[in-house]
Amino acid sequence: MFFKIASHAVGDGYLGINSVTWSQKDPSPMKRSLEKLVGTSYEIRDKRGVDITIPSFIFKLIFAVFQHFGIRVSFKDLKKPSFVRAFLLLPREYRISFLTAFIEDEASINSHDAGITLHQKDSKILEAVKQVVESLGYKCSEIRTSKDGTSNFTIYANSVCEFVFEMKKCGFDIWKVEKRKKLLQRVRRSLERKKRYGDVKLLLKL
């Protein structure tokens, strides 16, 4: 849970002096994460969406886990590629947690298959995210640049299917209801096309 919050902060967080403000139209991912950890979340609503403040003590706990694995990171590193690359040194479960949250905030699901395209304004951060994806053995495209200057790359459908099963096995989930529904529909169709009916039955139990 801590590392999902860290990933959300990388994607849509704004660093303050002693806290991070996370901004999204759909607040459910961060709201549910904070409520599970501390019992409440502080939010401000405006016409653009919802801002949620993540207290600094949560990041102190996150950094303590990194330190346990011999990795030194600090609050000022949160929005840097070096922080994302630090996940490469953590156990697989932590990398799955990071990727789950990043997909929730920064990904679109392809209309024609189960592929997922990740977007990010900072190309250096996206390069680091791609390294995390590849460290998990998932196949993806090269990084592209859109006309608006945003960078993106696609995780291919077969790897997305494997990611979904692994995500659920680790106890994580996509909490944006429509995105989760769309993702599971695409994965199911992909499995059915490949006649992986045993995996379809398993998916329906998730």
Coordinates of N, CA and C in Angstrom, one line a residue:
M1 N 0.8 -1.2 0.0 CA 0.0 0.0 0.0 C 0.9 1.3 0.0
F2 N 1.9 1.3 0.8 CA 2.8 2.4 0.9 C 3.4 2.7 -0.5
F3 N 3.7 1.7 -1.2 CA 4.4 1.9 -2.5 C 3.4 2.3 -3.6
K4 N 2.2 1.9 -3.5 CA 1.2 2.5 -4.4 C 1.1 4.0 -4.2
I5 N 1.1 4.4 -2.9 CA 1.0 5.8 -2.6 C 2.2 6.6 -3.2
A6 N 3.4 6.0 -3.1 CA 4.6 6.6 -3.6 C 4.5 6.7 -5.2
S7 N 4.0 5.7 -5.8 CA 3.8 5.7 -7.3 C 2.8 6.8 -7.7
H8 N 1.7 6.9 -7.0 CA 0.7 8.0 -7.2 C 1.4 9.3 -7.1
A9 N 2.2 9.5 -6.1 CA 2.9 10.8 -5.9 C 3.9 11.1 -7.1
V10 N 4.5 10.1 -7.7 CA 5.4 10.3 -8.8 C 4.6 10.8 -10.0
G11 N 3.4 10.1 -10.2 CA 2.6 10.5 -11.4 C 1.9 11.8 -11.3
D12 N 1.2 12.1 -10.3 CA 0.3 13.3 -10.2 C 0.5 14.0 -8.9
G13 N 1.7 13.9 -8.3 CA 1.9 14.6 -7.0 C 2.6 15.9 -7.2
Y14 N 2.4 16.8 -6.3 CA 3.1 18.1 -6.2 C 3.7 18.2 -4.8
L15 N 5.0 18.4 -4.8 CA 5.8 18.5 -3.6 C 5.6 19.8 -2.9
G16 N 5.2 19.7 -1.6 CA 5.1 20.8 -0.7 C 6.3 20.8 0.2
I17 N 6.3 21.6 1.3 CA 7.4 21.6 2.3 C 7.4 20.3 3.1
N18 N 6.2 19.9 3.6 CA 6.2 18.7 4.5 C 5.1 17.7 4.0
S19 N 4.6 17.9 2.8 CA 3.6 16.9 2.3 C 3.6 16.9 0.8
V20 N 2.8 16.0 0.3 CA 2.6 16.0 -1.2 C 1.1 16.1 -1.5
T21 N 0.8 17.0 -2.4 CA -0.6 17.1 -2.9 C -0.8 16.3 -4.2
W22 N -1.8 15.5 -4.1 CA -2.1 14.6 -5.3 C -3.4 15.1 -5.9
S23 N -3.4 15.3 -7.2 CA -4.6 15.9 -7.9 C -5.1 15.0 -9.0
Q24 N -6.4 14.6 -8.9 CA -7.0 13.8 -10.0 C -8.5 14.1 -10.0
K25 N -9.1 13.9 -11.1 CA -10.6 14.0 -11.2 C -11.3 12.9 -10.4
D26 N -10.7 11.7 -10.4 CA -11.3 10.6 -9.7 C -10.3 10.3 -8.5
P27 N -10.8 10.7 -7.2 CA -9.9 10.6 -6.1 C -9.8 9.2 -5.4
S28 N -10.6 8.2 -6.0 CA -10.7 6.9 -5.3 C -9.5 6.2 -5.0
P29 N -8.5 6.1 -5.9 CA -7.2 5.4 -5.6 C -6.5 5.9 -4.4
M30 N -6.3 7.2 -4.3 CA -5.5 7.7 -3.2 C -6.4 7.7 -1.9
K31 N -7.6 8.1 -2.1 CA -8.6 8.1 -1.0 C -8.6 6.8 -0.2
R32 N -8.8 5.7 -1.0 CA -8.9 4.4 -0.4 C -7.6 3.9 0.2
S33 N -6.5 4.3 -0.5 CA -5.1 3.9 0.1 C -4.9 4.6 1.4
L34 N -5.2 5.9 1.5 CA -5.0 6.6 2.8 C -5.9 6.2 3.9
E35 N -7.2 5.9 3.5 CA -8.1 5.4 4.5 C -7.7 4.1 5.1
K36 N -7.1 3.2 4.2 CA -6.7 1.9 4.7 C -5.5 2.1 5.7
L37 N -4.7 3.1 5.4 CA -3.4 3.3 6.2 C -3.7 4.1 7.5
V38 N -4.4 5.2 7.3 CA -4.5 6.2 8.5 C -6.0 6.4 8.9
G39 N -6.9 5.8 8.2 CA -8.3 6.0 8.6 C -9.0 7.1 8.0
T40 N -8.3 8.1 7.3 CA -9.0 9.2 6.8 C -8.1 9.8 5.7
S41 N -8.7 10.7 4.9 CA -7.9 11.5 3.9 C -8.4 12.9 3.9
Y42 N -7.5 13.9 3.7 CA -7.9 15.3 3.6 C -7.9 15.7 2.2
E43 N -9.1 16.2 1.7 CA -9.3 16.5 0.3 C -9.9 17.9 0.1
I44 N -9.5 18.5 -1.0 CA -10.1 19.8 -1.4 C -10.7 19.6 -2.8
R45 N -12.0 20.0 -2.9 CA -12.6 19.8 -4.2 C -12.7 21.2 -4.9
D46 N -12.4 21.2 -6.2 CA -12.7 22.4 -7.0 C -13.2 22.0 -8.4
K47 N -13.3 22.9 -9.3 CA -13.9 22.6 -10.6 C -13.0 21.6 -11.4
R48 N -11.7 21.6 -11.2 CA -10.8 20.8 -11.9 C -10.8 19.3 -11.4
G49 N -11.1 19.1 -10.2 CA -11.1 17.7 -9.7 C -10.9 17.8 -8.2
V50 N -10.1 16.9 -7.7 CA -9.9 16.7 -6.2 C -8.4 16.7 -5.9
D51 N -8.0 17.6 -4.9 CA -6.6 17.6 -4.4 C -6.7 16.9 -3.0
I52 N -5.7 15.9 -2.9 CA -5.6 15.2 -1.6 C -4.2 15.4 -1.1
T53 N -4.1 15.7 0.2 CA -2.8 15.9 0.9 C -2.4 14.6 1.5
I54 N -1.1 14.2 1.1 CA -0.5 13.0 1.7 C 0.5 13.5 2.8
P55 N 0.2 13.1 4.0 CA 1.1 13.6 5.1 C 2.5 13.0 5.0
S56 N 3.5 13.8 5.5 CA 4.9 13.5 5.3 C 5.3 12.2 6.0
F57 N 4.6 11.9 7.2 CA 5.1 10.7 7.9 C 4.9 9.4 7.1
I58 N 4.0 9.4 6.1 CA 3.8 8.2 5.3 C 5.1 8.0 4.4
F59 N 5.7 9.1 3.9 CA 6.9 9.0 3.1 C 8.1 8.6 4.0
K60 N 8.1 9.0 5.2 CA 9.2 8.6 6.1 C 9.1 7.1 6.3
L61 N 8.0 6.5 6.4 CA 7.8 5.1 6.4 C 8.3 4.4 5.1
I62 N 7.9 5.0 4.0 CA 8.4 4.5 2.7 C 9.9 4.5 2.6
F63 N 10.5 5.6 3.0 CA 11.9 5.7 2.9 C 12.6 4.8 3.8
A64 N 12.0 4.5 5.0 CA 12.6 3.5 5.9 C 12.6 2.1 5.3
V65 N 11.6 1.8 4.5 CA 11.7 0.5 3.8 C 12.8 0.4 2.8
F66 N 13.0 1.5 2.1 CA 14.1 1.6 1.1 C 15.4 1.4 1.9
Q67 N 15.5 2.1 3.0 CA 16.8 2.0 3.8 C 17.0 0.6 4.2
H68 N 15.9 -0.1 4.6 CA 16.1 -1.5 5.0 C 16.8 -2.3 3.9
F69 N 16.5 -2.0 2.7 CA 17.2 -2.7 1.5 C 18.5 -2.0 1.1
G70 N 19.0 -1.1 1.9 CA 20.2 -0.4 1.6 C 20.2 0.7 0.6
I71 N 19.0 1.2 0.4 CA 18.7 2.2 -0.7 C 18.4 3.6 0.0
R72 N 19.2 4.6 -0.3 CA 19.0 5.9 0.3 C 18.2 6.8 -0.6
V73 N 17.0 7.2 -0.2 CA 16.2 8.1 -1.0 C 15.6 9.2 0.0
S74 N 15.2 10.3 -0.5 CA 14.6 11.3 0.4 C 13.4 12.0 -0.2
F75 N 12.8 12.9 0.5 CA 11.6 13.5 0.1 C 11.8 14.3 -1.2
K76 N 12.9 14.9 -1.4 CA 13.2 15.7 -2.6 C 13.4 14.9 -3.8
D77 N 13.6 13.6 -3.6 CA 13.8 12.7 -4.8 C 12.5 12.2 -5.4
L78 N 11.4 12.4 -4.8 CA 10.1 11.8 -5.2 C 9.7 12.0 -6.6
K79 N 10.0 13.1 -7.2 CA 9.6 13.4 -8.6 C 10.8 13.3 -9.5
K80 N 11.8 12.5 -9.1 CA 13.0 12.3 -10.0 C 13.0 10.9 -10.5
P81 N 13.7 10.7 -11.7 CA 13.8 9.4 -12.3 C 14.6 8.5 -11.3
S82 N 15.5 9.0 -10.5 CA 16.3 8.2 -9.6 C 15.5 7.5 -8.6
F83 N 14.4 8.2 -8.2 CA 13.4 7.5 -7.2 C 12.7 6.3 -7.8
V84 N 12.3 6.5 -9.1 CA 11.7 5.4 -9.8 C 12.7 4.2 -10.0
R85 N 13.9 4.5 -10.4 CA 14.9 3.5 -10.6 C 15.2 2.8 -9.3
A86 N 15.0 3.4 -8.1 CA 15.3 2.8 -6.9 C 14.4 1.5 -6.7
F87 N 13.3 1.5 -7.3 CA 12.4 0.3 -7.3 C 13.0 -0.9 -7.9
L88 N 14.0 -0.7 -8.8 CA 14.6 -1.8 -9.5 C 15.4 -2.7 -8.5
L89 N 15.7 -2.1 -7.3 CA 16.5 -2.8 -6.3 C 15.6 -3.4 -5.3
L90 N 14.3 -3.2 -5.4 CA 13.4 -3.8 -4.4 C 12.8 -5.1 -4.9
P91 N 12.3 -6.0 -4.0 CA 11.7 -7.2 -4.4 C 10.5 -7.0 -5.4
R92 N 10.2 -8.1 -6.2 CA 9.3 -8.0 -7.2 C 7.9 -7.5 -6.8
E93 N 7.4 -7.9 -5.6 CA 6.1 -7.4 -5.2 C 6.0 -5.9 -5.1
Y94 N 7.1 -5.3 -4.7 CA 7.1 -3.8 -4.6 C 7.0 -3.1 -5.9
R95 N 7.7 -3.8 -6.9 CA 7.7 -3.2 -8.3 C 6.3 -3.4 -8.9
I96 N 5.6 -4.5 -8.6 CA 4.2 -4.7 -9.0 C 3.3 -3.6 -8.4
S97 N 3.5 -3.4 -7.2 CA 2.7 -2.3 -6.5 C 2.9 -1.0 -7.1
F98 N 4.2 -0.6 -7.4 CA 4.5 0.7 -8.1 C 3.8 0.7 -9.4
L99 N 3.9 -0.3 -10.2 CA 3.4 -0.3 -11.6 C 1.8 -0.3 -11.6
T100 N 1.2 -0.9 -10.6 CA -0.3 -0.9 -10.5 C -0.8 0.5 -10.3
A101 N -0.1 1.3 -9.4 CA -0.6 2.7 -9.2 C -0.2 3.6 -10.4
F102 N 0.9 3.3 -11.0 CA 1.3 4.2 -12.2 C 0.3 4.0 -13.3
I103 N -0.1 2.7 -13.5 CA -1.1 2.4 -14.6 C -2.4 3.1 -14.2
E104 N -2.8 3.0 -13.0 CA -4.0 3.6 -12.6 C -4.1 5.1 -12.9
D105 N -3.0 5.8 -12.7 CA -2.9 7.3 -12.9 C -2.6 7.7 -14.3
E106 N -1.7 7.0 -14.9 CA -1.0 7.5 -16.1 C -1.2 6.6 -17.4
A107 N -2.1 5.7 -17.4 CA -2.2 4.8 -18.5 C -3.6 4.8 -19.2
S108 N -3.6 4.5 -20.5 CA -4.8 4.3 -21.2 C -4.8 2.9 -21.8
I109 N -6.0 2.3 -21.9 CA -6.1 0.9 -22.3 C -6.5 0.9 -23.8
N110 N -5.7 0.2 -24.6 CA -6.0 0.1 -26.0 C -7.4 -0.3 -26.3
S111 N -8.0 0.2 -27.4 CA -9.3 -0.1 -27.8 C -9.4 -1.5 -28.5
H112 N -8.3 -1.9 -29.1 CA -8.3 -3.1 -30.0 C -7.8 -4.3 -29.3
D113 N -7.1 -4.2 -28.2 CA -6.5 -5.4 -27.5 C -6.3 -5.0 -26.0
A114 N -5.6 -5.9 -25.3 CA -5.4 -5.6 -23.9 C -4.1 -4.8 -23.6
G115 N -3.5 -4.3 -24.6 CA -2.3 -3.5 -24.4 C -2.6 -2.2 -23.6
I116 N -1.6 -1.7 -22.9 CA -1.7 -0.5 -22.0 C -0.7 0.5 -22.5
T117 N -1.1 1.7 -22.7 CA -0.1 2.7 -23.0 C 0.1 3.7 -21.9
L118 N 1.3 3.8 -21.4 CA 1.6 4.7 -20.3 C 2.1 6.1 -20.8
H119 N 1.6 7.1 -20.2 CA 2.0 8.5 -20.6 C 2.6 9.3 -19.5
Q120 N 3.5 10.2 -19.9 CA 4.2 11.0 -18.8 C 4.8 12.2 -19.5
K121 N 4.7 13.4 -19.0 CA 5.3 14.6 -19.5 C 6.8 14.5 -19.4
D122 N 7.3 14.0 -18.3 CA 8.7 13.9 -18.1 C 9.3 12.6 -18.7
S123 N 10.0 12.8 -19.8 CA 10.5 11.6 -20.5 C 11.5 10.8 -19.7
K124 N 12.2 11.4 -18.9 CA 13.2 10.7 -18.1 C 12.5 9.8 -17.0
I125 N 11.5 10.3 -16.4 CA 10.7 9.5 -15.5 C 10.1 8.3 -16.2
L126 N 9.6 8.5 -17.4 CA 9.0 7.4 -18.2 C 10.0 6.4 -18.6
E127 N 11.2 6.8 -18.9 CA 12.3 5.9 -19.2 C 12.6 5.0 -18.0
A128 N 12.6 5.6 -16.8 CA 12.8 4.8 -15.6 C 11.6 3.8 -15.3
V129 N 10.4 4.3 -15.6 CA 9.2 3.4 -15.5 C 9.4 2.2 -16.4
K130 N 9.8 2.5 -17.6 CA 10.0 1.4 -18.6 C 11.0 0.4 -18.1
Q131 N 12.1 0.9 -17.4 CA 13.0 -0.1 -16.9 C 12.4 -1.0 -15.8
V132 N 11.5 -0.4 -15.0 CA 10.8 -1.2 -14.0 C 9.9 -2.3 -14.7
V133 N 9.2 -1.9 -15.8 CA 8.4 -2.8 -16.6 C 9.2 -3.9 -17.1
E134 N 10.4 -3.6 -17.7 CA 11.2 -4.6 -18.3 C 11.9 -5.5 -17.2
S135 N 12.1 -4.9 -16.0 CA 12.7 -5.7 -15.0 C 11.8 -6.8 -14.5
L136 N 10.5 -6.7 -14.8 CA 9.4 -7.6 -14.4 C 9.3 -8.7 -15.5
G137 N 10.0 -8.5 -16.6 CA 9.9 -9.4 -17.7 C 8.8 -9.2 -18.7
Y138 N 8.1 -8.0 -18.6 CA 7.0 -7.7 -19.4 C 7.5 -7.0 -20.7
K139 N 6.9 -7.3 -21.8 CA 7.3 -6.8 -23.2 C 6.6 -5.5 -23.5
C140 N 7.4 -4.6 -24.0 CA 6.8 -3.3 -24.3 C 7.5 -2.6 -25.5
S141 N 6.9 -1.6 -26.0 CA 7.4 -0.9 -27.2 C 8.5 0.1 -26.7
E142 N 9.1 0.7 -27.7 CA 10.1 1.8 -27.4 C 9.3 3.1 -27.0
I143 N 9.9 4.0 -26.4 CA 9.3 5.3 -26.0 C 9.0 6.1 -27.2
R144 N 7.8 6.7 -27.3 CA 7.5 7.6 -28.4 C 7.2 9.0 -27.9
T145 N 7.2 10.0 -28.7 CA 6.8 11.3 -28.3 C 5.6 11.8 -29.1
S146 N 4.6 12.2 -28.4 CA 3.4 12.7 -29.1 C 3.5 14.1 -29.6
K147 N 2.6 14.6 -30.4 CA 2.7 15.9 -30.9 C 2.7 17.0 -29.8
D148 N 2.0 16.7 -28.7 CA 2.0 17.6 -27.6 C 3.2 17.6 -26.7
G149 N 4.2 16.7 -27.1 CA 5.4 16.6 -26.3 C 5.4 15.6 -25.2
T150 N 4.2 15.0 -25.0 CA 4.1 13.9 -24.0 C 4.8 12.6 -24.5
S151 N 5.5 11.9 -23.6 CA 6.1 10.7 -24.0 C 5.2 9.5 -23.6
N152 N 5.3 8.4 -24.3 CA 4.5 7.3 -24.0 C 5.2 6.0 -24.5
F153 N 4.8 4.9 -23.9 CA 5.1 3.6 -24.5 C 4.0 2.6 -24.1
T154 N 4.0 1.5 -24.9 CA 2.9 0.5 -24.7 C 3.4 -0.8 -24.1
I155 N 2.7 -1.3 -23.1 CA 3.0 -2.7 -22.6 C 2.1 -3.6 -23.5
Y156 N 2.7 -4.6 -24.1 CA 1.9 -5.4 -25.1 C 0.9 -6.3 -24.3
A157 N -0.1 -6.7 -25.1 CA -1.3 -7.4 -24.5 C -0.9 -8.7 -23.7
N158 N 0.0 -9.5 -24.3 CA 0.3 -10.7 -23.6 C 0.9 -10.4 -22.2
S159 N 1.8 -9.4 -22.1 CA 2.4 -9.0 -20.8 C 1.4 -8.4 -19.9
V160 N 0.4 -7.7 -20.4 CA -0.7 -7.1 -19.6 C -1.5 -8.2 -18.9
C161 N -1.8 -9.3 -19.7 CA -2.5 -10.4 -19.1 C -1.7 -11.0 -18.0
E162 N -0.4 -11.2 -18.1 CA 0.4 -11.7 -17.1 C 0.5 -10.8 -15.9
F163 N 0.5 -9.5 -16.2 CA 0.6 -8.5 -15.1 C -0.7 -8.5 -14.2
V164 N -1.9 -8.6 -14.9 CA -3.1 -8.6 -14.2 C -3.2 -9.8 -13.2
F165 N -2.8 -11.0 -13.6 CA -2.8 -12.1 -12.7 C -1.8 -11.9 -11.6
E166 N -0.6 -11.4 -11.9 CA 0.4 -11.2 -10.9 C 0.0 -10.1 -9.9
M167 N -0.7 -9.0 -10.4 CA -1.2 -8.0 -9.6 C -2.2 -8.5 -8.5
K168 N -3.1 -9.3 -9.0 CA -4.1 -9.9 -8.1 C -3.5 -10.9 -7.1
K169 N -2.5 -11.6 -7.6 CA -1.8 -12.6 -6.7 C -1.2 -11.9 -5.5
C170 N -0.6 -10.7 -5.8 CA 0.0 -9.9 -4.8 C -0.9 -9.1 -3.9
G171 N -2.2 -9.2 -4.2 CA -3.2 -8.5 -3.4 C -3.5 -7.1 -3.8
F172 N -3.0 -6.6 -5.0 CA -3.3 -5.3 -5.4 C -4.4 -5.2 -6.4
D173 N -4.9 -4.0 -6.7 CA -6.0 -3.9 -7.7 C -6.0 -2.4 -8.2
I174 N -6.7 -2.3 -9.4 CA -7.0 -1.0 -9.9 C -8.3 -0.5 -9.3
W175 N -8.3 0.6 -8.6 CA -9.5 1.0 -7.9 C -10.4 2.0 -8.6
K176 N -9.9 2.5 -9.8 CA -10.8 3.3 -10.6 C -11.7 2.3 -11.4
V177 N -13.0 2.3 -11.0 CA -13.9 1.3 -11.4 C -14.0 1.1 -12.9
E178 N -14.2 2.1 -13.7 CA -14.3 2.0 -15.1 C -13.0 1.5 -15.8
K179 N -11.9 2.0 -15.3 CA -10.6 1.5 -15.8 C -10.4 0.0 -15.5
R180 N -10.7 -0.4 -14.3 CA -10.6 -1.8 -13.9 C -11.5 -2.7 -14.8
K181 N -12.7 -2.2 -15.0 CA -13.7 -3.0 -15.8 C -13.2 -3.1 -17.2
K182 N -12.8 -2.0 -17.8 CA -12.3 -2.1 -19.2 C -11.1 -2.9 -19.3
L183 N -10.1 -2.9 -18.4 CA -8.9 -3.7 -18.4 C -9.3 -5.2 -18.4
L184 N -10.1 -5.6 -17.4 CA -10.5 -7.0 -17.3 C -11.2 -7.5 -18.5
Q185 N -12.0 -6.6 -19.2 CA -12.7 -7.0 -20.4 C -11.7 -7.3 -21.5
R186 N -10.7 -6.4 -21.7 CA -9.7 -6.5 -22.7 C -8.9 -7.8 -22.5
V187 N -8.5 -8.0 -21.2 CA -7.7 -9.2 -20.9 C -8.5 -10.5 -21.2
R188 N -9.8 -10.5 -20.8 CA -10.6 -11.7 -21.1 C -10.7 -12.0 -22.6
R189 N -10.9 -11.0 -23.4 CA -11.0 -11.1 -24.8 C -9.7 -11.7 -25.4
S190 N -8.6 -11.1 -24.9 CA -7.2 -11.6 -25.3 C -7.0 -13.0 -25.0
L191 N -7.4 -13.4 -23.8 CA -7.2 -14.8 -23.4 C -8.1 -15.8 -24.2
E192 N -9.3 -15.3 -24.5 CA -10.3 -16.1 -25.3 C -9.8 -16.3 -26.7
R193 N -9.2 -15.3 -27.3 CA -8.6 -15.4 -28.7 C -7.5 -16.4 -28.7
K194 N -6.8 -16.5 -27.6 CA -5.7 -17.5 -27.6 C -6.1 -18.8 -27.0
K195 N -7.4 -19.0 -26.8 CA -8.0 -20.2 -26.3 C -7.5 -20.6 -25.0
R196 N -7.1 -19.6 -24.1 CA -6.6 -19.9 -22.8 C -7.8 -19.9 -21.8
Y197 N -8.7 -20.9 -22.1 CA -10.0 -20.9 -21.3 C -9.8 -21.2 -19.8
G198 N -8.8 -21.9 -19.5 CA -8.5 -22.1 -18.1 C -8.2 -20.8 -17.4
D199 N -7.4 -19.9 -18.1 CA -7.1 -18.6 -17.5 C -8.3 -17.7 -17.5
V200 N -9.2 -17.9 -18.4 CA -10.4 -17.1 -18.4 C -11.2 -17.4 -17.2
K201 N -11.4 -18.7 -16.8 CA -12.1 -19.1 -15.6 C -11.4 -18.5 -14.4
L202 N -10.1 -18.5 -14.4 CA -9.3 -18.0 -13.2 C -9.6 -16.5 -13.1
L203 N -9.6 -15.8 -14.3 CA -9.8 -14.4 -14.3 C -11.1 -14.0 -13.7
L204 N -12.1 -14.8 -14.1 CA -13.5 -14.5 -13.6 C -13.6 -14.6 -12.1
K205 N -12.7 -15.3 -11.4 CA -12.7 -15.5 -10.0 C -12.0 -14.3 -9.3
L206 N -11.3 -13.5 -10.0 CA -10.5 -12.4 -9.4 C -11.4 -11.3 -8.9

